[in-house]
Short mmCIF file of C-alpha atoms and ligand atoms in Angstrom, two decimals:
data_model
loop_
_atom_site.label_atom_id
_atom_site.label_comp_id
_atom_site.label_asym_id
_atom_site.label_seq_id
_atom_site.Cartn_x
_atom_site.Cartn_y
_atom_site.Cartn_z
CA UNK A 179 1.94 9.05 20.53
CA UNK A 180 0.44 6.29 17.86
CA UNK A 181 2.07 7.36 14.74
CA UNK A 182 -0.10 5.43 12.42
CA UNK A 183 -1.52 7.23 9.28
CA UNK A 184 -5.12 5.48 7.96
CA UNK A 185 -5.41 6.13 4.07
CA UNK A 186 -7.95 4.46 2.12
CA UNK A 187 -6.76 1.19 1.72
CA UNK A 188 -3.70 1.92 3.06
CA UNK A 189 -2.11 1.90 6.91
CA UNK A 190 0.88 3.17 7.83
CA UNK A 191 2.88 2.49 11.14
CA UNK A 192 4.35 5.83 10.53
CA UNK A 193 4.55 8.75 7.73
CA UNK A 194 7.75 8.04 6.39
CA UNK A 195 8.48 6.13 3.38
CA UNK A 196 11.56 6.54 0.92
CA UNK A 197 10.66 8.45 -2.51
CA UNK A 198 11.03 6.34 -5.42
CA UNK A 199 13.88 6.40 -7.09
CA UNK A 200 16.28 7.14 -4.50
CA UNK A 201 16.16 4.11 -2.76
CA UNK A 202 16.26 1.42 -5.24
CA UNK A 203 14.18 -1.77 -4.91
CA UNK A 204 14.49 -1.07 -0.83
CA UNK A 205 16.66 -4.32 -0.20
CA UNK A 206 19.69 -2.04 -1.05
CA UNK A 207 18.94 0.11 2.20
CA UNK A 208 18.59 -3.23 4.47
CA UNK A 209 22.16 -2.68 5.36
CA UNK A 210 21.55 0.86 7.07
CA UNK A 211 18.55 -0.09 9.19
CA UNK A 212 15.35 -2.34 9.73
CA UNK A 213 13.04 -2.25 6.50
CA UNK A 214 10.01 -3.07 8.61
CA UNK A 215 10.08 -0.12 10.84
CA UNK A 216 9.15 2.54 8.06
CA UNK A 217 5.38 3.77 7.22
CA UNK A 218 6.37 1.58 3.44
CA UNK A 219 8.58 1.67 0.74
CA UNK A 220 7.83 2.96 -2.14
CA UNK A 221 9.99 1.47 -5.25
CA UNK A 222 12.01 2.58 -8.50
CA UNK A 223 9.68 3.76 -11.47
CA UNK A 224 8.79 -0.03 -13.35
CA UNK A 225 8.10 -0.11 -16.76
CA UNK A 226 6.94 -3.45 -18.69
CA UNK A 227 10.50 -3.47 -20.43
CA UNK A 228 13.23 -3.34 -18.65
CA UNK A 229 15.05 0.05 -19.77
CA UNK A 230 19.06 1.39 -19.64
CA UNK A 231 17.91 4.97 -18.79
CA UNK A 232 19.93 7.89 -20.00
CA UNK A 233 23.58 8.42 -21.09
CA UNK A 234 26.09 9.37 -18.68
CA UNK A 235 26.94 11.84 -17.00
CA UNK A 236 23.10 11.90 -15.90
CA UNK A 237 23.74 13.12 -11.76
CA UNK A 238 25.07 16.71 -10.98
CA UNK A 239 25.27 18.29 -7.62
CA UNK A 240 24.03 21.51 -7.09
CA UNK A 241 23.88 23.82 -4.14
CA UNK A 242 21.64 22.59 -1.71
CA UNK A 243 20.01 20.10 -4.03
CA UNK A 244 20.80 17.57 -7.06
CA UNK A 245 19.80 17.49 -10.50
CA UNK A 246 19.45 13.92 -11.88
CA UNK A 247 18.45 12.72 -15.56
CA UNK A 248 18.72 9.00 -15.11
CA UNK A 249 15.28 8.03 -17.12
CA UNK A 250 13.76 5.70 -15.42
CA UNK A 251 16.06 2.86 -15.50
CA UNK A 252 14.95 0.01 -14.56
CA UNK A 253 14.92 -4.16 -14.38
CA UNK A 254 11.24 -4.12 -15.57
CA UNK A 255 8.28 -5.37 -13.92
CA UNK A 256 8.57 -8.98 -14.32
CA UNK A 257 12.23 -8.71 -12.97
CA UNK A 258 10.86 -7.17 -10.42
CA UNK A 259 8.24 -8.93 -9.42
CA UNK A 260 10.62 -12.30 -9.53
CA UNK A 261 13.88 -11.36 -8.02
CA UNK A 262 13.17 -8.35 -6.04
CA UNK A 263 9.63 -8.29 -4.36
CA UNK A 264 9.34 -11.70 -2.59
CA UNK A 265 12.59 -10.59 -0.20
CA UNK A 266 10.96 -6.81 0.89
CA UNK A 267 9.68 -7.92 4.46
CA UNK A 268 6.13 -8.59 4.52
CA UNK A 269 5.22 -6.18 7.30
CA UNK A 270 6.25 -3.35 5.12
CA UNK A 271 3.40 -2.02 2.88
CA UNK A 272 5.03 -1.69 -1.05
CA UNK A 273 4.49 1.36 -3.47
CA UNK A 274 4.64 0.36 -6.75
CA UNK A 275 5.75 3.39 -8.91
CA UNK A 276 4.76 3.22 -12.19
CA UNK A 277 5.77 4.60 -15.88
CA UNK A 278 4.50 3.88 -19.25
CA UNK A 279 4.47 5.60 -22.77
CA UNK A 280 0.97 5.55 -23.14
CA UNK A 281 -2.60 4.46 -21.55
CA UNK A 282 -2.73 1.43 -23.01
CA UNK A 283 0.35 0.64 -21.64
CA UNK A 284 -0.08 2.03 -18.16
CA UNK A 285 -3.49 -0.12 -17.53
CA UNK A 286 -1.35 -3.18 -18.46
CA UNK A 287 1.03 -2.46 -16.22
CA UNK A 288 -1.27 -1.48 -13.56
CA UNK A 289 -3.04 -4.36 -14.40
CA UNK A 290 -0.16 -6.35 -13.57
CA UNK A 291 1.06 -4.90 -10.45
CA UNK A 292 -2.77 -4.64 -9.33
CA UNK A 293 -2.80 -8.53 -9.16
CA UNK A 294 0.20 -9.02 -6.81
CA UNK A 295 -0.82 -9.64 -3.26
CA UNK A 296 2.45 -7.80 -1.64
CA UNK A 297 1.51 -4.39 -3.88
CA UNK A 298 -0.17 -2.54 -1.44
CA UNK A 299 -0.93 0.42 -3.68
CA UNK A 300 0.33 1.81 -7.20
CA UNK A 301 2.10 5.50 -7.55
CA UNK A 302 1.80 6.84 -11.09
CA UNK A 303 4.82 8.57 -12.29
CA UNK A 304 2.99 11.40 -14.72
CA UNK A 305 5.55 14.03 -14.01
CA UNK A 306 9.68 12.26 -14.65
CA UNK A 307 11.16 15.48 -16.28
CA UNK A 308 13.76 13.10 -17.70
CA UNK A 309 12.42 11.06 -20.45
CA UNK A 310 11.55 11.51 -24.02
CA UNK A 311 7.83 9.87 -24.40
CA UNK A 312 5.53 9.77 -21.21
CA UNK A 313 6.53 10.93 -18.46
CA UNK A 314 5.99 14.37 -17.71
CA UNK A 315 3.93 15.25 -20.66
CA UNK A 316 1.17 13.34 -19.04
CA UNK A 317 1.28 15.33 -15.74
CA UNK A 318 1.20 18.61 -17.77
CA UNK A 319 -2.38 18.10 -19.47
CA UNK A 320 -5.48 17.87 -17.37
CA UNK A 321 -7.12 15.53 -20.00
CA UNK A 322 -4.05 13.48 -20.56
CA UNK A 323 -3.53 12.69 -17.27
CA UNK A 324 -7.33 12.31 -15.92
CA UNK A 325 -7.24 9.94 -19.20
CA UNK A 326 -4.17 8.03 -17.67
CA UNK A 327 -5.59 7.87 -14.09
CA UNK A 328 -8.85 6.38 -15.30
CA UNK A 329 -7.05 3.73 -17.11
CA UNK A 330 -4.60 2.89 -13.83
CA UNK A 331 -7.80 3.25 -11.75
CA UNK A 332 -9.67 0.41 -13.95
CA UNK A 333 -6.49 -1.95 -13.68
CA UNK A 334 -5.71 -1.71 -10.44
CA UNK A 335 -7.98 -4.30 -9.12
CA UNK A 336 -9.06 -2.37 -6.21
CA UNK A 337 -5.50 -1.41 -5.20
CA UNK A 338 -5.13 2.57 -3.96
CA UNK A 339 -4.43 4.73 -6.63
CA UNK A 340 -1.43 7.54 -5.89
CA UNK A 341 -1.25 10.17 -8.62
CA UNK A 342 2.29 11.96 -8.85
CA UNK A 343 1.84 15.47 -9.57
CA UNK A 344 4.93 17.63 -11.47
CA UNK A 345 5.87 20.80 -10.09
CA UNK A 346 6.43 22.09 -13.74
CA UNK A 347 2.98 23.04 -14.58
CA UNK A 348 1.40 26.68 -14.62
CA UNK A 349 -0.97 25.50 -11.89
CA UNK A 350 -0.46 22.58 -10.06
CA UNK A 351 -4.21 22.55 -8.16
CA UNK A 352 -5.93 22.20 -11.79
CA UNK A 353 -3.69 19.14 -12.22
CA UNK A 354 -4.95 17.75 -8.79
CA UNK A 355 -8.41 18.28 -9.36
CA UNK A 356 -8.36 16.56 -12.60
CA UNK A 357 -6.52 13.48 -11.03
CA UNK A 358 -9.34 13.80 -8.14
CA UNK A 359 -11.99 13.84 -10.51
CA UNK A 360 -10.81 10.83 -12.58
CA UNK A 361 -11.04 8.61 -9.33
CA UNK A 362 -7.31 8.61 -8.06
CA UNK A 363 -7.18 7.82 -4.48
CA UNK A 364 -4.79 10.07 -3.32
CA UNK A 365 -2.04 11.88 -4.72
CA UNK A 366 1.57 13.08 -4.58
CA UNK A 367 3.62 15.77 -4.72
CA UNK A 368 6.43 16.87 -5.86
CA UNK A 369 8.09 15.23 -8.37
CA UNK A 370 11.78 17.06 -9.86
CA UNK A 371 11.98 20.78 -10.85
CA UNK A 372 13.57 20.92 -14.16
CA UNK A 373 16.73 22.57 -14.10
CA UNK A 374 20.15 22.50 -15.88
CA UNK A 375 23.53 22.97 -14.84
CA UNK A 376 26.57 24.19 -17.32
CA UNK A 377 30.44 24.24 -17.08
CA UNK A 378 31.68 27.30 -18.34
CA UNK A 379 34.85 25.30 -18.96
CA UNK A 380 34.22 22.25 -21.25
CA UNK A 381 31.41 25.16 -22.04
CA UNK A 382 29.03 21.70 -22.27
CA UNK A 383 26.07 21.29 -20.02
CA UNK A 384 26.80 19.11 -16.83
CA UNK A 385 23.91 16.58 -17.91
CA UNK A 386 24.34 14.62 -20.93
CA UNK A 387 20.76 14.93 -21.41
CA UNK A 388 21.31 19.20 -21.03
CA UNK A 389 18.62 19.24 -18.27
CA UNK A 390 17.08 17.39 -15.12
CA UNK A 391 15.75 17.36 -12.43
CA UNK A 392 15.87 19.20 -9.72
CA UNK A 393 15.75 17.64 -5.96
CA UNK A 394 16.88 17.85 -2.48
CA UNK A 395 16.43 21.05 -0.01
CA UNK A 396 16.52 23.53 -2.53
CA UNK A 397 13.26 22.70 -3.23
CA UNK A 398 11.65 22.55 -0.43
CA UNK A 399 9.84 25.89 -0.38
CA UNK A 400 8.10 25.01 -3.55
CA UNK A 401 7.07 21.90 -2.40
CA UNK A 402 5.84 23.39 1.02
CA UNK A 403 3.48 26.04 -1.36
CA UNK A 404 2.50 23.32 -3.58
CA UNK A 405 1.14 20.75 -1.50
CA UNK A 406 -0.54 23.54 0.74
CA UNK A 407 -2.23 24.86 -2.37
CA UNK A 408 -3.41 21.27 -2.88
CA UNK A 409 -4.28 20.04 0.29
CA UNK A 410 -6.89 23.32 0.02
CA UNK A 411 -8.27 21.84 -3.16
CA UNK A 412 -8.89 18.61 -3.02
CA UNK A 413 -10.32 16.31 -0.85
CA UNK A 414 -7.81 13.01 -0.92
CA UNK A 415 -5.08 12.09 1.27
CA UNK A 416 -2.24 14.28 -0.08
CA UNK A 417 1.62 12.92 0.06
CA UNK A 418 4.33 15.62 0.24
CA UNK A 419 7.65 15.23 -0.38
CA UNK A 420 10.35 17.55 -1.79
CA UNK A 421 14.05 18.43 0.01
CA UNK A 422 13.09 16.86 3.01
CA UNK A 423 15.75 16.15 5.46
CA UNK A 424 14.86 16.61 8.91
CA UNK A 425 12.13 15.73 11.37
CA UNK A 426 11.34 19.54 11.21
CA UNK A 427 10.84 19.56 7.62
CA UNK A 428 8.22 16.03 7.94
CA UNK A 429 6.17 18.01 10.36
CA UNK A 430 6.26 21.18 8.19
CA UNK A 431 4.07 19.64 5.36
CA UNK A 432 2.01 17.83 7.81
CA UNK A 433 0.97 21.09 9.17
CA UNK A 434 0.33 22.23 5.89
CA UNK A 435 -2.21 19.38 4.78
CA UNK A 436 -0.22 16.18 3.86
CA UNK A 437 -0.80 13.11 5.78
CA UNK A 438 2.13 11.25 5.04
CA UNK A 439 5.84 12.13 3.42
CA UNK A 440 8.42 10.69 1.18
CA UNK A 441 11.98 11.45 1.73
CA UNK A 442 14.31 11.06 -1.65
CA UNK A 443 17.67 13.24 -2.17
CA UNK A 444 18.50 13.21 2.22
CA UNK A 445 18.79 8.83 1.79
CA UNK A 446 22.04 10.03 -0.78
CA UNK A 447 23.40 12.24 1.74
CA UNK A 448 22.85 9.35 4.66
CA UNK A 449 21.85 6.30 3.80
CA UNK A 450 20.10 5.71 7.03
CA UNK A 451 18.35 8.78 7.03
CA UNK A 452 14.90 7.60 6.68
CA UNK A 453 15.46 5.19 9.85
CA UNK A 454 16.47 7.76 11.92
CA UNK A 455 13.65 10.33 11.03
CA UNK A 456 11.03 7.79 12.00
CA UNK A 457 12.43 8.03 16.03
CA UNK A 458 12.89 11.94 15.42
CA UNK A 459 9.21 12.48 13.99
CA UNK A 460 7.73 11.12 17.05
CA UNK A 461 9.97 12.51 19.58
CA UNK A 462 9.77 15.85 17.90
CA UNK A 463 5.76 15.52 17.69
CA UNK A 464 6.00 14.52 21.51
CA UNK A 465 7.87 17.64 22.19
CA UNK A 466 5.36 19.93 20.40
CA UNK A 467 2.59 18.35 22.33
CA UNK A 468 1.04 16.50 19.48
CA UNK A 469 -0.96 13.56 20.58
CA UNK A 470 -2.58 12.37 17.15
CA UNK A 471 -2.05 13.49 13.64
CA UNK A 472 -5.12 14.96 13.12
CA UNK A 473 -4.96 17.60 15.80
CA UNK A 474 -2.04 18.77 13.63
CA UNK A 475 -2.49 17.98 9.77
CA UNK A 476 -3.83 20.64 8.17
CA UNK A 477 -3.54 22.85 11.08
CA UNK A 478 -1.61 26.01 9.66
CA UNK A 479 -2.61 29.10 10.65
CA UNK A 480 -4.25 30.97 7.56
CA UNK A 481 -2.82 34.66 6.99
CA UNK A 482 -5.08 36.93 4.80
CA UNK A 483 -3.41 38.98 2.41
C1 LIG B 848 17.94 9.89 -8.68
C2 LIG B 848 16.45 10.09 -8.63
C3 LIG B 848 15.61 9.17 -9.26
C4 LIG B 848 14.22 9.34 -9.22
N1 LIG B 848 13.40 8.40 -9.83
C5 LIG B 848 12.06 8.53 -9.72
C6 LIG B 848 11.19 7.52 -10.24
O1 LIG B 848 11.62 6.48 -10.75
N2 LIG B 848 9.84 7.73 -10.15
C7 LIG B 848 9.31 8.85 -9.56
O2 LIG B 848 8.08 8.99 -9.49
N3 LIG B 848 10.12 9.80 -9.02
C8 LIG B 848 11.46 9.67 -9.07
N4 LIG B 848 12.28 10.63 -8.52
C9 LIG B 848 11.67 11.78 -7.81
C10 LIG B 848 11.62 11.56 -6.30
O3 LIG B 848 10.82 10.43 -5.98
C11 LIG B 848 11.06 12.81 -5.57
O4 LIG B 848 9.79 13.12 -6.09
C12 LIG B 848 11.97 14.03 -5.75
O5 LIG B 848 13.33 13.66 -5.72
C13 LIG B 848 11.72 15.12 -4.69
O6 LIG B 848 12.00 14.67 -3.39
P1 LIG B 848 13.43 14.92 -2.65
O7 LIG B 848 13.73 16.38 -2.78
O8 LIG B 848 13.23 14.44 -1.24
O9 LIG B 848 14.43 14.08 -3.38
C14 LIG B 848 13.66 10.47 -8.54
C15 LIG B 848 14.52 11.38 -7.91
C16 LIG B 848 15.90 11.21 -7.94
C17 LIG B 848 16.76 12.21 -7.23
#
């Protein structure tokens, strides 16, 4: 089976790529398997600044998931761009993922990242639960964030534009549509669930923030519904990601609409994970008979109710 996944301005041997966030600047995860073979890589948030994220304690495990407050550290974009992007492997398309405080800000930094050859498309973080200004608060307006896509979309010098869509909004196909209309090319989905864990002990919340967010299988079912809902209402590519572990779960939200996955929270239970799911997703698709993507994306039977 030919695995490749054709997005606007985007090709993919495969449809796996590591979430951002969980799998650092990618050259940490060289050590656990061959960079080149996955669909791309999509990178830790950048800001302009470099930033310290939160206090600690900022992970907590959780049954069947993880909640994490980290806020966005990160070395900053120029860091970035000197020490850490000219030794990812050419072959391997990069995801920028972005964060910013304001507009302004976020078409500079698209801007930026927009110019670099080796960006092969920019992911705009509109929905981290886990810091103060930006962030989420974005993803939770449909003006805000159609007013931060159009400013990404003018920077980005041509370069795909990936919206990230939170999971902590009333209704997350209004949030879509908006990002559609304001000309992202494609979007993804979903970010954390916020959540909180306690210790009826120290009687102090687990976090030192109080809450975060939310990731791993445990979410899975809400991610499955979500991107289902928005593969229905929108007409760009659609990335899913949320608790997935297996080769099972990858298929799952290809059948419901998305044409690619990221995998976060499994590459902290096994570091190779993502390496081995790009063998299992085609053996598994070979299995089920599949002999191109698009006689399966999408392909969920509808139930009326
Ligand atoms: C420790 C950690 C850090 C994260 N950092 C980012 C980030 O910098 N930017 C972003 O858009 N999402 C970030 N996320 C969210 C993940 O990319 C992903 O959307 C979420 O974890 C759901 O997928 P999963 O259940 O497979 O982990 C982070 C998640 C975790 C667990």
């Amino acid at each position: 089976m030919d695995t490749t996944v054709h997005l606007p301005g985007l090709t993919l041997k495969n449809p796996i790529i590591p979430a951002s966030g969980t799998f650092g600047y990618g050259l940490e995860f060289a050590r656990y398997g061959d960079l080149r073979r996955l669909g791309a890589i999509c990178v830790k948030g950048l800001s302009l600044k470099p930033r310290e994220g939160n206090p600690m304690p900022r992970i907590a495990e959780t049954p069947c998931g993880m909640l994490n407050s980290i806020g966005l550290q990160n070395v900053g974009v120029e860091v970035f761009l000197q020490q850490k992007l000219p030794f990812l492997p050419p072959e391997v398309p990069i995801i920028a993922n972005l964060y910013a405080q304001s507009p302004e800000e976020f078409a500079e930094l698209a801007g930026v990242l927009g110019a670099e050859e080796r960006i092969a498309a920019l992911e705009v973080n509109v929905s981290c639960p886990n810091v103060r200004r930006g962030g989420v608060q974005f993803g939770q307006d449909p003006e805000a964030l159609q007013t931060v896509t159009r400013a990404v979309v003018a920077a980005a010098q041509g370069k795909p534009v990936i919206v990230k869509l939170s999971p902590n909004v009333t209704d997350i196909t209004a949030m879509a549509r908006a990002a559609e209309a304001a000309g992202a090319t494609m979007l993804s989905l979903i970010n954390t669930l916020t959540g909180m864990a306690v210790d009826i002990r120290t009687r102090a919340p687990r976090l030192a923030t109080g809450t975060g967010g939310l990731s791993g299988p445990a979410i899975k079912p809400v991610a499955l519904r979500m991107v289902h809902a928005v593969c229905r209402a929108v007409d760009i590519p659609v990335i899913g990601m949320g608790g997935i572990v297996s080769a099972e779960d990858v298929l799952e939200f290809i059948l419901v609409g998305a044409s690619a996955v990221q995998v976060g929270t499994a590459s902290f239970m096994r570091p190779d994970r993502v390496f081995t799911l790009v063998d299992e997703v085609q053996a598994l698709a070979e299995t089920l008979g599949i002999g191109a993507w698009e006689e399966f994306r999408g392909c969920l039977k509808e139930v009326s109710r």
